[in-house]
Amino acid sequence: MKEEALSGCARPEGMDRAGLARYVLAATLARLADGGGVLAVILLCVAGSGSAAWAGTLAACITLPHLAGPFIARRLDTANDGRRVIAAACLVHTGLIVAATLTFSSVPLFLTGILLAGAGLCGPLLTGGISSHLPAIAGRTRESQRRAHGWDVATYGLGGTIGPSLVAALAAWFSPPAALYALAAATALAAFFIMRIPHTSGAAAGEDRQVPGPVATMRLIVRNVRLRRTLYLTLAVAFCVAVLPVTAVSLAPALGVAATTAAYLTVAYGSGNLAGSACLMIRPLGGEPDTLMVRFACFIAAGVFLILLNMHFAVLLLLFFVTGMLNAGFFAATLAARSEYSPAVCRGQVFVWVGALKITAGSLGTAVAGRLMLTDSSWPLAVGITVLAAFISIAITERTLASLCPPDNKERDRSD
């Protein structure tokens, strides 16, 4: 009964394997666009005459609107059928990307930026919004839920690796517009599969539910000690691991290898992430998500610290790979936390809030690393470790103080 209450919808006893297969297809296709969109826009600008200087600005038009995602995500929790909202977002994203590509260089670039920003507004629904539907597929048992989270982590990994690879290949073989059209087609196809995943009952289920707005949802996250911990640990880890790709290239002179060779460190990290998600499918995580998040955050901090201490390319390849695996475990733990600790009435908004702020934290980590690498290649790693260690300390302190609270206070914390 407790797990049904957590899900907010009737779930099959076991995992819905057909529904999961459709979910994986939909999520992977949607996240291809999210993972490859920035690179495709940059290549489009670089290939265009007189638009290379706009590459960074137009790429930011896709990523920055993720911050506004929580303010449109309430529709996921109030809609009769949240699948329709996400499918509509996929189709709008497709239309805007096609329009931006067709009109590129024939209209002022700020209009192209507006079209891309509109597509970026759909991004949070294509990432965290889709994940909010996973509890309807995962089944009632904790093991089946955690195995489903492993599959979800894999879709993010596939989107983040196949998306840019597909864009680079199509841009080289054909043209950058062809890459953008392919991403648009993938998103449109995602809408088809999204409408074929199990329906999550919403406002039409006969319940008179008061769905909180985005600000009220954020207040709920801050008040709920476990959701608050989920949020700030997610942001700290995102900031920390975002420095790794920048560091990989900046370490090339110290390692005595070319920058292109050093980039294989990033490939190793991505490969580790995919390997970690595969392990989670075979052997799902056990235990409380709250404990797992702190544990994996500590392991990631240790992995980044070892990267800081080593200057041997082969060893670094292994460390990047292992850190990628650990990040997959951490991500799965945060998905479990969002699923199990969020009230059913605003679960969609919680997923989108955490996802949107995670992307922001990752962008900030990349920007800080890019600035610090001009001073010393080790500084980005040191700052990332410091930030993560600080929030791990806060999490451990909170958990320690909670264990010392009287039972009635601990019970009140759980009910927040």
Coordinates of C-alpha atoms in Angstrom, one line a residue:
M1 CA 0.0 0.0 0.0
K2 CA 2.8 2.4 0.8
E3 CA 4.5 1.9 -2.5
E4 CA 1.2 2.4 -4.4
A5 CA 0.8 5.7 -2.5
L6 CA 4.3 6.7 -3.5
S7 CA 3.6 6.1 -7.2
G8 CA 0.3 7.9 -7.3
C9 CA -1.1 5.4 -9.8
A10 CA -1.9 1.7 -10.0
R11 CA 1.1 -0.3 -10.9
P12 CA 1.5 -3.9 -12.0
E13 CA 3.0 -6.3 -9.5
G14 CA 6.0 -6.9 -11.8
M15 CA 7.7 -4.6 -14.3
D16 CA 5.8 -3.9 -17.5
R17 CA 8.5 -5.1 -19.9
A18 CA 6.7 -4.0 -23.1
G19 CA 6.0 -0.6 -21.5
L20 CA 9.6 -0.4 -20.4
A21 CA 10.9 -1.1 -23.9
R22 CA 8.7 1.6 -25.4
Y23 CA 9.8 3.9 -22.6
V24 CA 13.5 3.3 -23.3
L25 CA 12.9 4.0 -27.0
A26 CA 11.0 7.2 -26.3
A27 CA 13.5 8.5 -23.7
T28 CA 16.6 7.6 -25.8
L29 CA 15.2 9.3 -28.9
A30 CA 14.2 12.4 -27.0
R31 CA 17.5 12.6 -25.2
L32 CA 19.5 12.3 -28.4
A33 CA 18.2 15.8 -29.3
D34 CA 19.1 17.1 -25.8
G35 CA 22.6 15.5 -26.0
G36 CA 23.4 16.5 -29.5
G37 CA 21.6 19.8 -29.9
V38 CA 24.4 22.1 -28.6
L39 CA 27.0 20.5 -30.9
A40 CA 24.7 20.6 -33.9
V41 CA 24.0 24.4 -33.4
I42 CA 27.7 25.1 -33.0
L43 CA 28.6 23.2 -36.2
L44 CA 25.8 25.0 -38.0
C45 CA 27.2 28.4 -36.9
V46 CA 30.8 27.5 -37.7
A47 CA 29.8 26.3 -41.2
G48 CA 27.7 29.5 -41.9
S49 CA 29.3 32.6 -43.3
G50 CA 29.7 35.3 -40.7
S51 CA 27.9 33.5 -37.9
A52 CA 30.7 31.7 -36.1
A53 CA 30.9 34.4 -33.5
W54 CA 27.3 33.6 -32.6
A55 CA 28.0 29.9 -31.9
G56 CA 28.2 30.2 -28.2
T57 CA 25.2 32.5 -27.9
L58 CA 22.9 30.3 -30.0
A59 CA 24.1 27.2 -28.2
A60 CA 23.2 28.9 -24.9
C61 CA 19.7 29.6 -26.3
I62 CA 19.1 25.8 -26.1
T63 CA 20.5 25.2 -22.6
L64 CA 19.6 28.3 -20.6
P65 CA 15.8 27.9 -21.1
H66 CA 16.0 24.7 -19.0
L67 CA 15.9 27.0 -16.0
A68 CA 12.3 28.0 -16.9
G69 CA 11.3 24.3 -17.1
P70 CA 9.9 24.1 -13.6
F71 CA 7.5 26.9 -14.4
I72 CA 5.9 25.0 -17.2
A73 CA 6.2 21.5 -15.6
R74 CA 3.1 22.0 -13.5
R75 CA 1.1 20.9 -16.5
L76 CA 2.5 17.4 -16.1
D77 CA 0.8 17.1 -12.7
T78 CA -2.5 18.8 -13.6
A79 CA -3.0 17.2 -17.1
N80 CA -5.5 14.3 -17.5
D81 CA -2.8 12.5 -19.4
G82 CA 0.8 13.7 -18.9
R83 CA 2.0 11.7 -21.9
R84 CA 0.1 14.2 -24.2
V85 CA 2.0 17.1 -22.6
I86 CA 5.4 15.5 -23.3
A87 CA 4.4 14.3 -26.8
A88 CA 3.2 17.8 -27.6
A89 CA 6.5 19.2 -26.3
C90 CA 8.4 16.8 -28.6
L91 CA 6.4 17.9 -31.6
V92 CA 6.9 21.6 -30.7
H93 CA 10.6 21.0 -30.3
T94 CA 10.7 19.3 -33.7
G95 CA 8.9 22.2 -35.4
L96 CA 11.1 24.9 -33.9
I97 CA 14.3 23.1 -34.7
V98 CA 13.2 22.5 -38.3
A99 CA 12.1 26.2 -38.6
A100 CA 15.4 27.5 -37.1
T101 CA 17.4 25.3 -39.5
L102 CA 15.4 26.2 -42.6
T103 CA 15.6 29.9 -41.9
F104 CA 19.2 30.1 -40.7
S105 CA 21.2 32.8 -42.4
S106 CA 18.1 34.0 -44.2
V107 CA 16.7 35.8 -41.1
P108 CA 18.4 37.9 -38.4
L109 CA 20.3 35.6 -36.0
F110 CA 18.4 36.9 -33.0
L111 CA 15.2 35.4 -34.6
T112 CA 17.1 32.1 -34.9
G113 CA 17.9 32.5 -31.2
I114 CA 14.3 32.9 -30.3
L115 CA 13.3 29.7 -32.2
L116 CA 16.1 27.8 -30.5
A117 CA 15.1 29.2 -27.1
G118 CA 11.6 28.0 -27.7
A119 CA 13.0 24.5 -28.4
G120 CA 15.1 24.8 -25.3
L121 CA 11.9 25.4 -23.2
C122 CA 10.7 21.9 -24.2
G123 CA 14.0 20.4 -23.1
P124 CA 13.1 19.8 -19.4
L125 CA 10.0 17.9 -20.5
L126 CA 12.1 15.7 -22.7
T127 CA 14.5 14.8 -19.9
G128 CA 13.1 15.0 -16.3
G129 CA 9.5 15.1 -17.5
I130 CA 9.7 11.7 -19.2
S131 CA 11.4 10.2 -16.1
S132 CA 8.4 11.1 -14.0
H133 CA 6.4 8.5 -15.9
L134 CA 8.8 5.6 -15.0
P135 CA 7.0 4.7 -11.7
A136 CA 3.9 3.6 -13.7
I137 CA 6.1 1.1 -15.6
A138 CA 8.5 -0.1 -12.9
G139 CA 6.2 -2.3 -10.9
R140 CA 5.6 -2.4 -7.1
T141 CA 8.8 -4.1 -5.9
R142 CA 11.8 -2.0 -5.0
E143 CA 14.0 -4.3 -7.1
S144 CA 12.0 -3.8 -10.2
Q145 CA 11.9 0.0 -9.6
R146 CA 15.7 0.2 -9.2
R147 CA 16.2 -1.9 -12.3
A148 CA 14.0 0.5 -14.3
H149 CA 16.1 3.4 -13.0
G150 CA 19.1 1.6 -14.4
W151 CA 17.5 1.6 -17.8
D152 CA 16.7 5.3 -17.4
V153 CA 20.3 6.1 -16.6
A154 CA 21.3 4.2 -19.7
T155 CA 19.0 6.4 -21.9
Y156 CA 20.7 9.5 -20.6
G157 CA 24.1 7.9 -21.3
L158 CA 23.1 6.9 -24.8
G159 CA 21.7 10.3 -25.5
G160 CA 24.8 12.0 -24.2
T161 CA 27.2 9.8 -26.3
I162 CA 25.2 8.8 -29.4
G163 CA 23.7 12.2 -29.9
P164 CA 26.9 14.1 -30.3
S165 CA 28.5 11.2 -32.3
L166 CA 25.5 11.1 -34.7
V167 CA 25.7 14.9 -35.1
A168 CA 29.4 14.8 -35.8
A169 CA 29.0 12.0 -38.3
L170 CA 26.1 13.5 -40.2
A171 CA 27.7 17.0 -40.3
A172 CA 30.9 15.5 -41.8
W173 CA 29.2 13.2 -44.3
F174 CA 26.4 15.6 -45.3
S175 CA 26.0 18.9 -43.6
P176 CA 25.2 20.5 -40.2
P177 CA 21.6 21.1 -41.2
A178 CA 21.2 17.4 -42.0
A179 CA 22.3 16.7 -38.4
L180 CA 19.7 19.0 -37.0
Y181 CA 17.0 17.5 -39.2
A182 CA 18.0 14.0 -37.9
L183 CA 17.6 15.2 -34.3
A184 CA 14.3 16.7 -35.1
A185 CA 13.1 13.5 -36.6
A186 CA 14.3 11.5 -33.6
T187 CA 12.2 13.9 -31.3
A188 CA 9.1 13.5 -33.5
L189 CA 9.5 9.7 -33.3
A190 CA 9.9 10.0 -29.6
A191 CA 6.4 11.5 -29.4
F192 CA 5.0 8.4 -31.1
F193 CA 6.5 6.0 -28.5
I194 CA 5.7 8.3 -25.5
M195 CA 2.0 7.9 -26.3
R196 CA 2.4 4.2 -26.1
I197 CA 3.9 4.0 -22.6
P198 CA 1.5 3.1 -19.8
H199 CA -0.8 5.9 -18.8
T200 CA -0.1 7.6 -15.4
S201 CA -3.5 8.6 -13.9
G202 CA -3.6 12.3 -13.3
A203 CA -6.2 14.9 -12.5
A204 CA -8.9 13.0 -14.4
A205 CA -8.8 10.1 -12.0
G206 CA -11.6 11.5 -10.0
E207 CA -9.4 13.1 -7.3
D208 CA -9.9 16.6 -6.2
R209 CA -6.2 17.4 -6.0
Q210 CA -4.6 20.7 -5.2
V211 CA -1.4 20.7 -7.3
P212 CA 1.1 23.2 -6.0
G213 CA 2.8 25.7 -8.3
P214 CA 6.5 25.8 -9.1
V215 CA 7.4 28.1 -6.2
A216 CA 5.4 26.0 -3.7
T217 CA 7.0 22.8 -5.1
M218 CA 10.5 24.3 -4.5
R219 CA 9.5 25.2 -1.0
L220 CA 8.4 21.6 -0.5
I221 CA 11.7 20.4 -1.7
V222 CA 13.6 22.7 0.6
R223 CA 11.4 21.7 3.6
N224 CA 11.6 17.9 3.0
V225 CA 15.0 17.0 4.3
R226 CA 15.5 14.0 2.0
L227 CA 14.4 15.9 -1.1
R228 CA 16.6 18.8 -0.1
R229 CA 19.5 16.5 0.3
T230 CA 18.7 15.0 -3.1
L231 CA 18.8 18.5 -4.7
Y232 CA 22.0 19.9 -3.3
L233 CA 23.9 16.6 -3.7
T234 CA 22.8 16.4 -7.3
L235 CA 23.9 20.0 -7.9
A236 CA 27.3 19.4 -6.2
V237 CA 28.0 16.2 -8.1
A238 CA 26.9 17.8 -11.4
F239 CA 29.3 20.7 -10.8
C240 CA 32.2 18.4 -9.9
V241 CA 31.9 16.0 -12.8
A242 CA 31.4 18.9 -15.3
V243 CA 35.0 19.9 -14.8
L244 CA 36.3 16.5 -16.1
P245 CA 35.9 17.0 -19.9
V246 CA 37.6 20.4 -19.7
T247 CA 40.3 19.0 -17.5
A248 CA 40.8 16.1 -19.9
V249 CA 41.9 18.4 -22.7
S250 CA 43.9 20.7 -20.4
L251 CA 46.0 17.8 -19.1
A252 CA 47.4 17.0 -22.6
P253 CA 50.6 19.0 -22.2
A254 CA 51.3 17.5 -18.7
L255 CA 50.6 14.0 -20.0
G256 CA 52.8 14.5 -23.1
V257 CA 50.0 13.6 -25.5
A258 CA 48.0 15.5 -28.1
A259 CA 44.7 17.2 -27.1
T260 CA 42.8 14.7 -29.3
T261 CA 44.4 11.8 -27.5
A262 CA 43.6 13.4 -24.1
A263 CA 39.9 13.6 -25.2
Y264 CA 39.8 9.8 -24.9
L265 CA 39.6 10.4 -21.2
T266 CA 36.1 11.9 -21.7
V267 CA 35.3 8.8 -23.9
A268 CA 36.4 6.6 -21.0
Y269 CA 34.1 8.6 -18.6
G270 CA 31.1 8.2 -20.9
S271 CA 31.9 4.5 -21.4
G272 CA 32.0 4.0 -17.6
N273 CA 28.7 5.7 -17.3
L274 CA 27.1 3.3 -19.8
A275 CA 28.8 0.3 -18.1
G276 CA 27.5 1.4 -14.7
S277 CA 24.0 1.7 -16.0
A278 CA 24.3 -1.8 -17.5
C279 CA 25.4 -3.1 -14.1
L280 CA 22.4 -1.5 -12.5
M281 CA 20.1 -3.3 -15.0
I282 CA 21.6 -6.6 -14.0
R283 CA 21.9 -5.9 -10.3
P284 CA 19.8 -3.0 -9.1
L285 CA 20.8 -0.9 -6.1
G286 CA 19.5 -1.9 -2.7
G287 CA 18.9 0.2 0.3
E288 CA 17.6 3.7 1.0
P289 CA 18.2 6.3 -1.7
D290 CA 19.2 8.8 0.9
T291 CA 22.0 6.7 2.1
L292 CA 23.1 5.6 -1.4
M293 CA 23.4 9.2 -2.6
V294 CA 25.8 10.2 0.2
R295 CA 27.8 7.0 -0.3
F296 CA 28.1 7.5 -4.1
A297 CA 28.9 11.2 -3.7
C298 CA 31.8 10.2 -1.4
F299 CA 33.1 7.7 -4.0
I300 CA 32.9 10.2 -6.8
A301 CA 34.8 12.8 -4.7
A302 CA 37.5 10.1 -4.0
G303 CA 37.6 9.3 -7.7
V304 CA 38.1 12.9 -8.8
F305 CA 40.8 13.3 -6.0
L306 CA 42.7 10.3 -7.4
I307 CA 42.5 11.9 -10.9
L308 CA 44.0 15.0 -9.4
L309 CA 46.9 13.0 -7.9
N310 CA 47.8 11.0 -11.0
M311 CA 49.6 12.0 -14.2
H312 CA 49.8 8.7 -16.0
F313 CA 47.6 8.4 -19.0
A314 CA 46.7 4.7 -18.7
V315 CA 45.8 5.2 -15.0
L316 CA 43.7 8.2 -15.8
L317 CA 41.8 6.3 -18.4
L318 CA 40.9 3.8 -15.7
L319 CA 40.0 6.5 -13.2
F320 CA 37.8 8.3 -15.6
F321 CA 36.0 5.1 -16.5
V322 CA 35.5 4.2 -12.8
T323 CA 34.2 7.7 -12.0
G324 CA 31.8 7.4 -14.8
M325 CA 30.5 4.1 -13.4
L326 CA 30.1 5.7 -9.9
N327 CA 28.2 8.7 -11.4
A328 CA 25.8 6.2 -13.0
G329 CA 25.1 4.7 -9.6
F330 CA 24.7 8.2 -8.0
F331 CA 22.3 9.2 -10.8
A332 CA 20.2 6.0 -10.3
A333 CA 20.1 6.8 -6.5
T334 CA 18.8 10.3 -7.2
L335 CA 16.1 9.0 -9.6
A336 CA 15.0 6.6 -6.8
A337 CA 15.0 9.4 -4.3
R338 CA 12.9 11.7 -6.5
S339 CA 10.5 8.8 -7.2
E340 CA 10.1 7.6 -3.6
Y341 CA 10.3 10.8 -1.6
S342 CA 8.2 13.1 -3.9
P343 CA 4.5 13.6 -3.2
A344 CA 2.5 12.1 -6.1
V345 CA 0.6 15.3 -6.6
C346 CA 3.8 17.2 -7.7
R347 CA 6.2 14.4 -8.7
G348 CA 6.6 15.7 -12.3
Q349 CA 7.6 19.1 -11.0
V350 CA 10.1 17.7 -8.6
F351 CA 11.7 15.7 -11.4
V352 CA 11.9 18.8 -13.6
W353 CA 13.1 21.1 -10.9
V354 CA 16.0 18.8 -10.0
G355 CA 16.9 18.2 -13.6
A356 CA 16.8 21.8 -14.6
L357 CA 19.0 22.9 -11.7
K358 CA 21.4 20.0 -12.4
I359 CA 21.9 21.2 -15.9
T360 CA 22.6 24.7 -14.6
A361 CA 25.1 23.4 -12.0
G362 CA 26.8 21.4 -14.8
S363 CA 27.1 24.5 -17.0
L364 CA 28.5 26.5 -14.1
G365 CA 31.1 23.8 -13.4
T366 CA 32.1 23.8 -17.1
A367 CA 32.4 27.6 -17.1
V368 CA 34.4 27.7 -13.9
A369 CA 36.7 24.9 -15.2
G370 CA 37.2 26.8 -18.5
R371 CA 38.3 29.9 -16.6
L372 CA 40.5 28.2 -14.1
M373 CA 42.3 26.0 -16.6
L374 CA 44.0 29.1 -17.9
T375 CA 45.8 29.3 -14.5
D376 CA 46.6 25.6 -13.8
S377 CA 45.1 22.4 -15.1
S378 CA 44.7 21.1 -11.6
W379 CA 42.7 24.0 -10.3
P380 CA 39.3 22.9 -11.8
L381 CA 39.6 19.5 -10.2
A382 CA 40.5 21.0 -6.8
V383 CA 37.6 23.4 -6.9
G384 CA 35.2 20.6 -8.0
I385 CA 36.4 18.4 -5.1
T386 CA 36.1 21.2 -2.6
V387 CA 32.5 22.0 -3.6
L388 CA 31.4 18.4 -3.5
A389 CA 33.2 17.7 -0.2
A390 CA 31.5 20.7 1.3
F391 CA 28.0 19.5 0.4
I392 CA 28.9 15.9 1.5
S393 CA 29.8 17.3 4.9
I394 CA 26.5 19.2 5.1
A395 CA 24.6 15.9 4.2
I396 CA 26.5 13.8 6.7
T397 CA 26.0 16.5 9.4
E398 CA 22.3 16.7 8.7
R399 CA 21.9 12.9 8.8
T400 CA 23.9 12.7 12.1
L401 CA 21.8 15.4 13.7
A402 CA 18.6 13.7 12.5
S403 CA 19.8 10.5 14.2
L404 CA 20.2 12.3 17.4
C405 CA 16.7 13.9 17.3
P406 CA 13.9 12.6 19.5
P407 CA 11.6 10.1 17.7
D408 CA 8.8 12.6 17.4
N409 CA 11.0 15.1 15.6
K410 CA 12.3 12.4 13.2
E411 CA 8.8 11.5 12.5
R412 CA 7.9 15.1 11.7
D413 CA 10.9 15.3 9.3
R414 CA 9.6 12.2 7.5
S415 CA 6.2 13.7 7.1
D416 CA 7.4 17.1 5.6

